[in-house]
mmCIF file of C-alpha atoms and ligand atoms in Angstrom:
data_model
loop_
_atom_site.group_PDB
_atom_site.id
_atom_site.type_symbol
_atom_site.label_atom_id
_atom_site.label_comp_id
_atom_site.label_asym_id
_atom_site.label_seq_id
_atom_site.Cartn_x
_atom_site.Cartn_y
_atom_site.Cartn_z
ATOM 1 C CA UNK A 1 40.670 -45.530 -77.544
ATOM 2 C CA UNK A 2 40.572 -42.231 -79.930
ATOM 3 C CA UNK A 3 40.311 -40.133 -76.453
ATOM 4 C CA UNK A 4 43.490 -41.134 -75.230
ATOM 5 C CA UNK A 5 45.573 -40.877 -78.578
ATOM 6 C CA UNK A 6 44.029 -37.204 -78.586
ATOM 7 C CA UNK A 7 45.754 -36.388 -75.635
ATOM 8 C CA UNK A 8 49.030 -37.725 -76.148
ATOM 9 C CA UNK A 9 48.974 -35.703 -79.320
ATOM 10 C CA UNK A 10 48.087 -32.578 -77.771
ATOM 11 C CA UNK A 11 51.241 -30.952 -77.540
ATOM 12 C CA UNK A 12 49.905 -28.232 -74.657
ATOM 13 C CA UNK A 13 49.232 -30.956 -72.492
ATOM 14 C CA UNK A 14 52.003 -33.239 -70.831
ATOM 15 C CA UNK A 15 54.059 -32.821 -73.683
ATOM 16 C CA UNK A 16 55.352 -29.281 -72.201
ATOM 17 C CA UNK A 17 54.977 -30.252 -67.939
ATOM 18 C CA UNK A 18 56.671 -33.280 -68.440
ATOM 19 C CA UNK A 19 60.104 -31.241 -69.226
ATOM 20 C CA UNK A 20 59.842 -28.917 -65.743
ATOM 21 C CA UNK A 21 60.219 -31.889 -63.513
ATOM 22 C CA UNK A 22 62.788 -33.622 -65.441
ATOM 23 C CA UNK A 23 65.142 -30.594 -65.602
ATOM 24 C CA UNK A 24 65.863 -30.082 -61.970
ATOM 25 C CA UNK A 25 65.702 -33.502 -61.526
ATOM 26 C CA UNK A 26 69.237 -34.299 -63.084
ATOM 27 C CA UNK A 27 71.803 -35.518 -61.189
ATOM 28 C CA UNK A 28 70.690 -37.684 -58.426
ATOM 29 C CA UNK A 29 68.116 -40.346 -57.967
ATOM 30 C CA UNK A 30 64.621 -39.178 -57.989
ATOM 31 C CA UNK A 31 62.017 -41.507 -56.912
ATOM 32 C CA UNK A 32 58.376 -40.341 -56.729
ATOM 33 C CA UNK A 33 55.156 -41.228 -55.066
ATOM 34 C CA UNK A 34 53.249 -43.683 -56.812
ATOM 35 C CA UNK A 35 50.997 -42.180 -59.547
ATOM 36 C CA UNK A 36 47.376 -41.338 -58.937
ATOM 37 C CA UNK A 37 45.930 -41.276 -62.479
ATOM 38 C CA UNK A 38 44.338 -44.021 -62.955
ATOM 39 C CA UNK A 39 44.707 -46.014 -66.357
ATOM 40 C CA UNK A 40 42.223 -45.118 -68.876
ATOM 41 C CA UNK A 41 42.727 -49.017 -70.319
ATOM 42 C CA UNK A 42 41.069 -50.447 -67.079
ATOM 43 C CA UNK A 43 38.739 -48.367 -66.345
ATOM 44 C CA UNK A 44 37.118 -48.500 -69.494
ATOM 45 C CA UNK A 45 37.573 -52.469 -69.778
ATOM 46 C CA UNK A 46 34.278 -53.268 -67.297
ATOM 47 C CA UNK A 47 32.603 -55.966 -69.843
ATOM 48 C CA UNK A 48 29.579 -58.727 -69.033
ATOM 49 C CA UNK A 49 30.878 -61.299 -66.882
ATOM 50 C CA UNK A 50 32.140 -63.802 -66.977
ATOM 51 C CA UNK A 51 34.505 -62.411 -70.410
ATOM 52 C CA UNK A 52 37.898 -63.754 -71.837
ATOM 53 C CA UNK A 53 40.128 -62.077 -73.783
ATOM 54 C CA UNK A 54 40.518 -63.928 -77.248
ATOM 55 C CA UNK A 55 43.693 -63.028 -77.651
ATOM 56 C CA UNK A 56 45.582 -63.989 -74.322
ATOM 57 C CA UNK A 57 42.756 -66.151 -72.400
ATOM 58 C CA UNK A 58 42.901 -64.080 -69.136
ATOM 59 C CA UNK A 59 39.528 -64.142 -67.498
ATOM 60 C CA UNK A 60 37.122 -61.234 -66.035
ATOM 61 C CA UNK A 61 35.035 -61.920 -63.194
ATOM 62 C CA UNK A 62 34.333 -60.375 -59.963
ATOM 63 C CA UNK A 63 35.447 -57.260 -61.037
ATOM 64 C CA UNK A 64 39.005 -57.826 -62.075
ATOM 65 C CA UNK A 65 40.840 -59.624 -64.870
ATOM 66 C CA UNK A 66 42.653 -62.947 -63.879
ATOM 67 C CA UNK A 67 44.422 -66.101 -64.268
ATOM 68 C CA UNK A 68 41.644 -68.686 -64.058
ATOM 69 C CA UNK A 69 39.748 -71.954 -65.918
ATOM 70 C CA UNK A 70 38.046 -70.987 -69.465
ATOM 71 C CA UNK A 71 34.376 -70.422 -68.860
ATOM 72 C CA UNK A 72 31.912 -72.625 -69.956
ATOM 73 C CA UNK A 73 30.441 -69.671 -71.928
ATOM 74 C CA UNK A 74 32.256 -65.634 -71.657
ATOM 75 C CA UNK A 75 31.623 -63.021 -73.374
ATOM 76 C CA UNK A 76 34.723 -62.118 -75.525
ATOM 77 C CA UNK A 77 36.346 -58.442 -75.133
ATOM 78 C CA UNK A 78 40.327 -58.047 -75.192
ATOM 79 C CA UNK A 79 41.532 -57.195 -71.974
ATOM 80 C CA UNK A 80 43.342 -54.033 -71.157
ATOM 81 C CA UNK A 81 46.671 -55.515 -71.901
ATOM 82 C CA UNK A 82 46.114 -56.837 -75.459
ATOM 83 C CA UNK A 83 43.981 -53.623 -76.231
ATOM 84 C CA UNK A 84 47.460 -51.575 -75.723
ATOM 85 C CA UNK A 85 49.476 -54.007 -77.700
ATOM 86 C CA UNK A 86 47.155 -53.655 -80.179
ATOM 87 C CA UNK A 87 47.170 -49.585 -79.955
ATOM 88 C CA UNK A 88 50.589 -49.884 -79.762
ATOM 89 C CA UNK A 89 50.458 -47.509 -76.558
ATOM 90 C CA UNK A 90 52.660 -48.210 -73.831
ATOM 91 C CA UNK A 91 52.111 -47.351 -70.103
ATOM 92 C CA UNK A 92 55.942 -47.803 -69.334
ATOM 93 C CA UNK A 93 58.729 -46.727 -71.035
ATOM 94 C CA UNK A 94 61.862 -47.762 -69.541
ATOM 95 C CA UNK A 95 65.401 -46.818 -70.865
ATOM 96 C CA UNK A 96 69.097 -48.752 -69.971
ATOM 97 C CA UNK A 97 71.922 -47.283 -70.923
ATOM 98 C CA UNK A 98 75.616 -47.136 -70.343
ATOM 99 C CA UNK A 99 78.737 -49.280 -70.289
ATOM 100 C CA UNK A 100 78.005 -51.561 -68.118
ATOM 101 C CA UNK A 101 74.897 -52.911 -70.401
ATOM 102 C CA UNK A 102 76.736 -52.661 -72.735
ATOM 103 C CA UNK A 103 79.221 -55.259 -71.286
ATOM 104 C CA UNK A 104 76.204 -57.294 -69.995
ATOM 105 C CA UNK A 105 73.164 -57.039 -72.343
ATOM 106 C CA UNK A 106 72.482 -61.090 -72.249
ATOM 107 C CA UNK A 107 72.278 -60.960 -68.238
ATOM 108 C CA UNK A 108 70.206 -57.719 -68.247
ATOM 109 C CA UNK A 109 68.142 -58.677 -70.956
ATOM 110 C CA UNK A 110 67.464 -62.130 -68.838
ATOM 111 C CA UNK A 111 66.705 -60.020 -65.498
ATOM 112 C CA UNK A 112 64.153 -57.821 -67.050
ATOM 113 C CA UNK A 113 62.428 -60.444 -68.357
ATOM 114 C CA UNK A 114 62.715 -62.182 -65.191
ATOM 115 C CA UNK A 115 60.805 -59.335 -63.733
ATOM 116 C CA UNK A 116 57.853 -59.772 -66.095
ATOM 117 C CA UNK A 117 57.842 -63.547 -65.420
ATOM 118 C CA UNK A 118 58.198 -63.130 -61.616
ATOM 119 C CA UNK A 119 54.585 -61.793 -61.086
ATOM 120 C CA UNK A 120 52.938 -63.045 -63.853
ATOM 121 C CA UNK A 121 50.620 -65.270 -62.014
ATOM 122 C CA UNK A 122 49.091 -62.354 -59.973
ATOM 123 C CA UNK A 123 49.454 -59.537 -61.978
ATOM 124 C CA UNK A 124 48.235 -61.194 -66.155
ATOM 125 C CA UNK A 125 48.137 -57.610 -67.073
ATOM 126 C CA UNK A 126 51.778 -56.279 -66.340
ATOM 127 C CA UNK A 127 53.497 -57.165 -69.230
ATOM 128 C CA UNK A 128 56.104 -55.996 -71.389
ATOM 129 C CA UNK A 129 55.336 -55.095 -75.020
ATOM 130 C CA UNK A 130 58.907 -54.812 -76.553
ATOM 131 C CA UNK A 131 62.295 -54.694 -76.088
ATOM 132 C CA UNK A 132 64.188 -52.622 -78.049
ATOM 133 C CA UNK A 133 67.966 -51.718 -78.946
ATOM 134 C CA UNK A 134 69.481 -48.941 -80.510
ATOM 135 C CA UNK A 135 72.426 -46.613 -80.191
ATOM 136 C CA UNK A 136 73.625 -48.456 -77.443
ATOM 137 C CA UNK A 137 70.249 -47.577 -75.751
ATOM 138 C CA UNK A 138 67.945 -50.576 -74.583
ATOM 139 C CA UNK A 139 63.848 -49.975 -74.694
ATOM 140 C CA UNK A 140 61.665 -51.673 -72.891
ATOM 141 C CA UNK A 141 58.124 -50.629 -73.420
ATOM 142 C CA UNK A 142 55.362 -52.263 -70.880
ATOM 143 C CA UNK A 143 51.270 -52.012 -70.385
ATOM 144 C CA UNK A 144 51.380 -51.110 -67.472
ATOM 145 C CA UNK A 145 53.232 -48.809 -64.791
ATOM 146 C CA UNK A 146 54.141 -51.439 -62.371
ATOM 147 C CA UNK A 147 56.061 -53.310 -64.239
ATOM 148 C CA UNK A 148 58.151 -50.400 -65.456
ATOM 149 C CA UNK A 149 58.708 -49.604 -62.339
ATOM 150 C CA UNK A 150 60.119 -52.619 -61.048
ATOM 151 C CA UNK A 151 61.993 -53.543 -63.567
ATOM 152 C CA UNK A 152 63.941 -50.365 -62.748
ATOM 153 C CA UNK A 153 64.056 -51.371 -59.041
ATOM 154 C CA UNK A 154 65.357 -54.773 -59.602
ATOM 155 C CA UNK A 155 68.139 -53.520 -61.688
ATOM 156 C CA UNK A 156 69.360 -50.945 -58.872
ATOM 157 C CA UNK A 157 68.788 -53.627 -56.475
ATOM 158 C CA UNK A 158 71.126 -55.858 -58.564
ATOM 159 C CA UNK A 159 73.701 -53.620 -60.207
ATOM 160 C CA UNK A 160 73.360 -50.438 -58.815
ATOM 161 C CA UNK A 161 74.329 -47.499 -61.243
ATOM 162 C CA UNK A 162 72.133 -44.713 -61.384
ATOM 163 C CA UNK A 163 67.896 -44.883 -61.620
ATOM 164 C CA UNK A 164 65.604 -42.368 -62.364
ATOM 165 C CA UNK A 165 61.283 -42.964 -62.200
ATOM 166 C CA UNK A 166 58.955 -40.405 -63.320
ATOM 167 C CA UNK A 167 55.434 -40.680 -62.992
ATOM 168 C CA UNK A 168 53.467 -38.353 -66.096
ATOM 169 C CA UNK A 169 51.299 -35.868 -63.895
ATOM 170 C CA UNK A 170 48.248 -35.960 -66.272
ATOM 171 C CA UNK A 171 48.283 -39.626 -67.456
ATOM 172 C CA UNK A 172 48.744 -42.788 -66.789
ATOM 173 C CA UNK A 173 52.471 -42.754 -67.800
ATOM 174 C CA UNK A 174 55.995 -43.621 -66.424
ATOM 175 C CA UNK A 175 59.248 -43.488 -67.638
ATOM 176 C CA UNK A 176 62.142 -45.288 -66.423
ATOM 177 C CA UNK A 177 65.766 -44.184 -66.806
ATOM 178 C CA UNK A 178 68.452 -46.922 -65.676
ATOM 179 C CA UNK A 179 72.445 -46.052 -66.452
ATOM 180 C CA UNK A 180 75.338 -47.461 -65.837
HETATM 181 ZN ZN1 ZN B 201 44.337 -60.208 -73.346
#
Protein backbone atom coordinates (compact mmCIF):
# COMPACT_ATOMS: atom_id res chain seq x y z
CA UNK A 1 0.00 0.00 0.00
CA UNK A 2 3.31 2.37 -0.09
CA UNK A 3 1.75 3.85 -3.54
CA UNK A 4 -1.16 5.21 -2.03
CA UNK A 5 0.47 6.71 1.25
CA UNK A 6 2.85 8.46 -1.42
CA UNK A 7 0.15 10.27 -2.76
CA UNK A 8 -1.64 11.40 0.12
CA UNK A 9 1.67 12.82 1.19
CA UNK A 10 2.32 14.63 -1.86
CA UNK A 11 1.34 17.93 -0.98
CA UNK A 12 1.02 19.16 -4.96
CA UNK A 13 -1.49 16.71 -5.45
CA UNK A 14 -5.10 16.85 -3.84
CA UNK A 15 -3.76 18.45 -0.98
CA UNK A 16 -3.94 22.00 -2.93
CA UNK A 17 -7.40 21.11 -5.47
CA UNK A 18 -9.18 19.93 -2.69
CA UNK A 19 -9.35 23.71 -1.19
CA UNK A 20 -10.82 25.36 -4.76
CA UNK A 21 -14.00 23.42 -4.56
CA UNK A 22 -14.56 23.76 -0.97
CA UNK A 23 -14.24 27.58 -0.98
CA UNK A 24 -17.10 28.52 -3.20
CA UNK A 25 -18.87 25.85 -1.92
CA UNK A 26 -19.77 27.54 1.53
CA UNK A 27 -22.98 28.34 2.36
CA UNK A 28 -25.48 26.04 0.95
CA UNK A 29 -25.76 22.35 0.46
CA UNK A 30 -23.53 20.93 -2.11
CA UNK A 31 -24.11 17.49 -3.19
CA UNK A 32 -21.97 15.98 -5.98
CA UNK A 33 -22.05 13.23 -8.50
CA UNK A 34 -20.90 10.09 -7.26
CA UNK A 35 -17.08 9.68 -7.49
CA UNK A 36 -15.41 7.95 -10.39
CA UNK A 37 -12.02 6.97 -8.93
CA UNK A 38 -12.10 3.85 -8.20
CA UNK A 39 -10.60 2.52 -4.79
CA UNK A 40 -7.10 1.51 -5.00
CA UNK A 41 -7.99 -1.13 -1.87
CA UNK A 42 -10.26 -3.23 -4.26
CA UNK A 43 -8.76 -3.18 -7.09
CA UNK A 44 -5.66 -4.41 -5.90
CA UNK A 45 -7.43 -7.10 -3.52
CA UNK A 46 -8.06 -9.82 -6.66
CA UNK A 47 -6.52 -13.01 -4.65
CA UNK A 48 -6.89 -17.06 -5.59
CA UNK A 49 -10.29 -18.10 -5.00
CA UNK A 50 -11.94 -19.15 -3.00
CA UNK A 51 -9.88 -16.62 -0.05
CA UNK A 52 -11.04 -15.43 3.50
CA UNK A 53 -9.92 -12.74 5.25
CA UNK A 54 -8.31 -13.95 8.65
CA UNK A 55 -9.15 -11.20 10.31
CA UNK A 56 -13.00 -10.61 9.68
CA UNK A 57 -14.04 -14.06 7.83
CA UNK A 58 -15.65 -12.33 4.77
CA UNK A 59 -15.28 -14.56 1.77
CA UNK A 60 -13.92 -13.92 -1.99
CA UNK A 61 -15.36 -15.75 -4.72
CA UNK A 62 -16.76 -14.99 -8.00
CA UNK A 63 -15.11 -11.93 -8.17
CA UNK A 64 -16.31 -10.04 -5.16
CA UNK A 65 -15.89 -10.24 -1.39
CA UNK A 66 -18.99 -11.53 0.62
CA UNK A 67 -20.95 -12.76 3.43
CA UNK A 68 -20.91 -16.53 2.94
CA UNK A 69 -20.04 -20.27 4.65
CA UNK A 70 -16.11 -20.74 5.53
CA UNK A 71 -14.54 -22.71 2.74
CA UNK A 72 -13.50 -26.01 3.11
CA UNK A 73 -9.99 -24.79 2.12
CA UNK A 74 -9.28 -20.55 1.04
CA UNK A 75 -6.52 -19.04 0.53
CA UNK A 76 -6.00 -16.36 3.29
CA UNK A 77 -5.45 -12.52 2.19
CA UNK A 78 -7.16 -9.61 4.33
CA UNK A 79 -9.79 -8.11 2.50
CA UNK A 80 -9.88 -4.52 1.47
CA UNK A 81 -11.59 -3.46 4.60
CA UNK A 82 -9.23 -4.90 7.26
CA UNK A 83 -6.19 -3.89 4.97
CA UNK A 84 -7.35 -0.05 5.65
CA UNK A 85 -7.91 -0.60 9.30
CA UNK A 86 -4.76 -1.91 9.42
CA UNK A 87 -3.13 1.17 7.30
CA UNK A 88 -5.07 3.19 9.29
CA UNK A 89 -6.37 4.96 5.96
CA UNK A 90 -9.80 5.94 5.78
CA UNK A 91 -11.96 6.30 2.60
CA UNK A 92 -14.60 8.50 4.52
CA UNK A 93 -14.19 11.10 6.72
CA UNK A 94 -17.30 12.41 8.05
CA UNK A 95 -17.60 15.42 10.51
CA UNK A 96 -20.92 16.41 12.99
CA UNK A 97 -20.92 19.36 14.53
CA UNK A 98 -23.08 21.91 16.21
CA UNK A 99 -25.59 22.35 19.02
CA UNK A 100 -27.88 20.19 18.27
CA UNK A 101 -25.26 17.08 18.64
CA UNK A 102 -24.28 18.43 21.11
CA UNK A 103 -27.73 18.14 22.85
CA UNK A 104 -28.14 14.65 21.25
CA UNK A 105 -24.78 12.80 20.92
CA UNK A 106 -26.32 9.30 22.43
CA UNK A 107 -29.19 9.34 19.61
CA UNK A 108 -26.74 10.42 16.85
CA UNK A 109 -24.12 8.29 17.90
CA UNK A 110 -26.92 5.29 17.79
CA UNK A 111 -28.13 6.45 14.14
CA UNK A 112 -24.75 6.39 12.62
CA UNK A 113 -24.09 3.26 13.75
CA UNK A 114 -27.39 2.20 12.68
CA UNK A 115 -26.30 3.12 9.24
CA UNK A 116 -23.28 0.80 9.30
CA UNK A 117 -25.46 -2.04 10.68
CA UNK A 118 -28.31 -1.41 8.19
CA UNK A 119 -26.37 -2.77 5.11
CA UNK A 120 -24.04 -4.85 6.58
CA UNK A 121 -25.29 -8.01 5.12
CA UNK A 122 -24.79 -6.78 1.48
CA UNK A 123 -22.21 -4.46 1.64
CA UNK A 124 -19.20 -6.59 4.48
CA UNK A 125 -16.87 -3.98 3.29
CA UNK A 126 -18.60 -0.57 4.26
CA UNK A 127 -17.65 -0.16 7.58
CA UNK A 128 -16.77 2.39 9.94
CA UNK A 129 -13.26 2.49 11.44
CA UNK A 130 -13.71 5.01 14.37
CA UNK A 131 -15.65 7.34 15.97
CA UNK A 132 -14.17 10.10 17.34
CA UNK A 133 -14.93 13.25 19.67
CA UNK A 134 -13.25 16.31 20.23
CA UNK A 135 -13.88 20.00 20.59
CA UNK A 136 -17.35 19.46 20.37
CA UNK A 137 -16.60 17.94 16.88
CA UNK A 138 -17.70 14.19 16.24
CA UNK A 139 -15.36 11.94 13.66
CA UNK A 140 -16.41 9.27 12.04
CA UNK A 141 -13.83 7.72 9.83
CA UNK A 142 -15.13 4.72 7.37
CA UNK A 143 -13.41 2.23 4.56
CA UNK A 144 -15.26 3.04 2.27
CA UNK A 145 -17.16 6.05 0.46
CA UNK A 146 -20.59 4.72 0.67
CA UNK A 147 -20.94 4.53 3.91
CA UNK A 148 -19.75 8.07 4.51
CA UNK A 149 -22.01 9.10 2.39
CA UNK A 150 -25.01 7.78 3.82
CA UNK A 151 -24.43 8.27 7.01
CA UNK A 152 -24.58 11.96 6.05
CA UNK A 153 -27.88 11.35 4.17
CA UNK A 154 -29.59 9.63 6.94
CA UNK A 155 -28.81 12.36 9.31
CA UNK A 156 -30.39 15.17 6.91
CA UNK A 157 -33.11 12.82 6.31
CA UNK A 158 -33.65 12.63 10.11
CA UNK A 159 -32.67 15.98 11.59
CA UNK A 160 -32.14 18.18 8.94
CA UNK A 161 -29.48 20.98 9.66
CA UNK A 162 -27.07 21.63 7.14
CA UNK A 163 -24.92 18.71 4.93
CA UNK A 164 -22.13 19.08 2.88
CA UNK A 165 -20.42 15.80 0.57
CA UNK A 166 -17.31 16.17 -1.28
CA UNK A 167 -15.97 13.66 -3.40
CA UNK A 168 -11.65 14.05 -3.62
CA UNK A 169 -11.15 14.55 -7.52
CA UNK A 170 -7.92 12.42 -7.68
CA UNK A 171 -8.67 9.66 -5.10
CA UNK A 172 -10.80 7.59 -3.74
CA UNK A 173 -11.83 10.05 -0.94
CA UNK A 174 -14.96 11.74 0.61
CA UNK A 175 -15.57 13.95 3.22
CA UNK A 176 -18.69 14.53 4.96
CA UNK A 177 -19.66 17.73 6.77
CA UNK A 178 -23.03 17.46 8.91
CA UNK A 179 -24.00 20.72 11.30
CA UNK A 180 -26.49 21.57 13.25
ZN1 LIG B 1 -11.46 -8.56 6.48
Amino acid sequence: MRNVRAKRNDTRGDGVREKEPRAHAKGHRDRQVEEVVHDPYMARSKPPEPALCPECGVVYHRGRWQRAARPAKAHEHLCPACQRIKDRFPAGYVKLSGDFLDAHRDEIRHLVRNEEQREAEDHPLQRIMDITEEGGVTSVTTTDVHLARRIGEALHHAYQGKLDIKYSQDEYLVRVDWTR
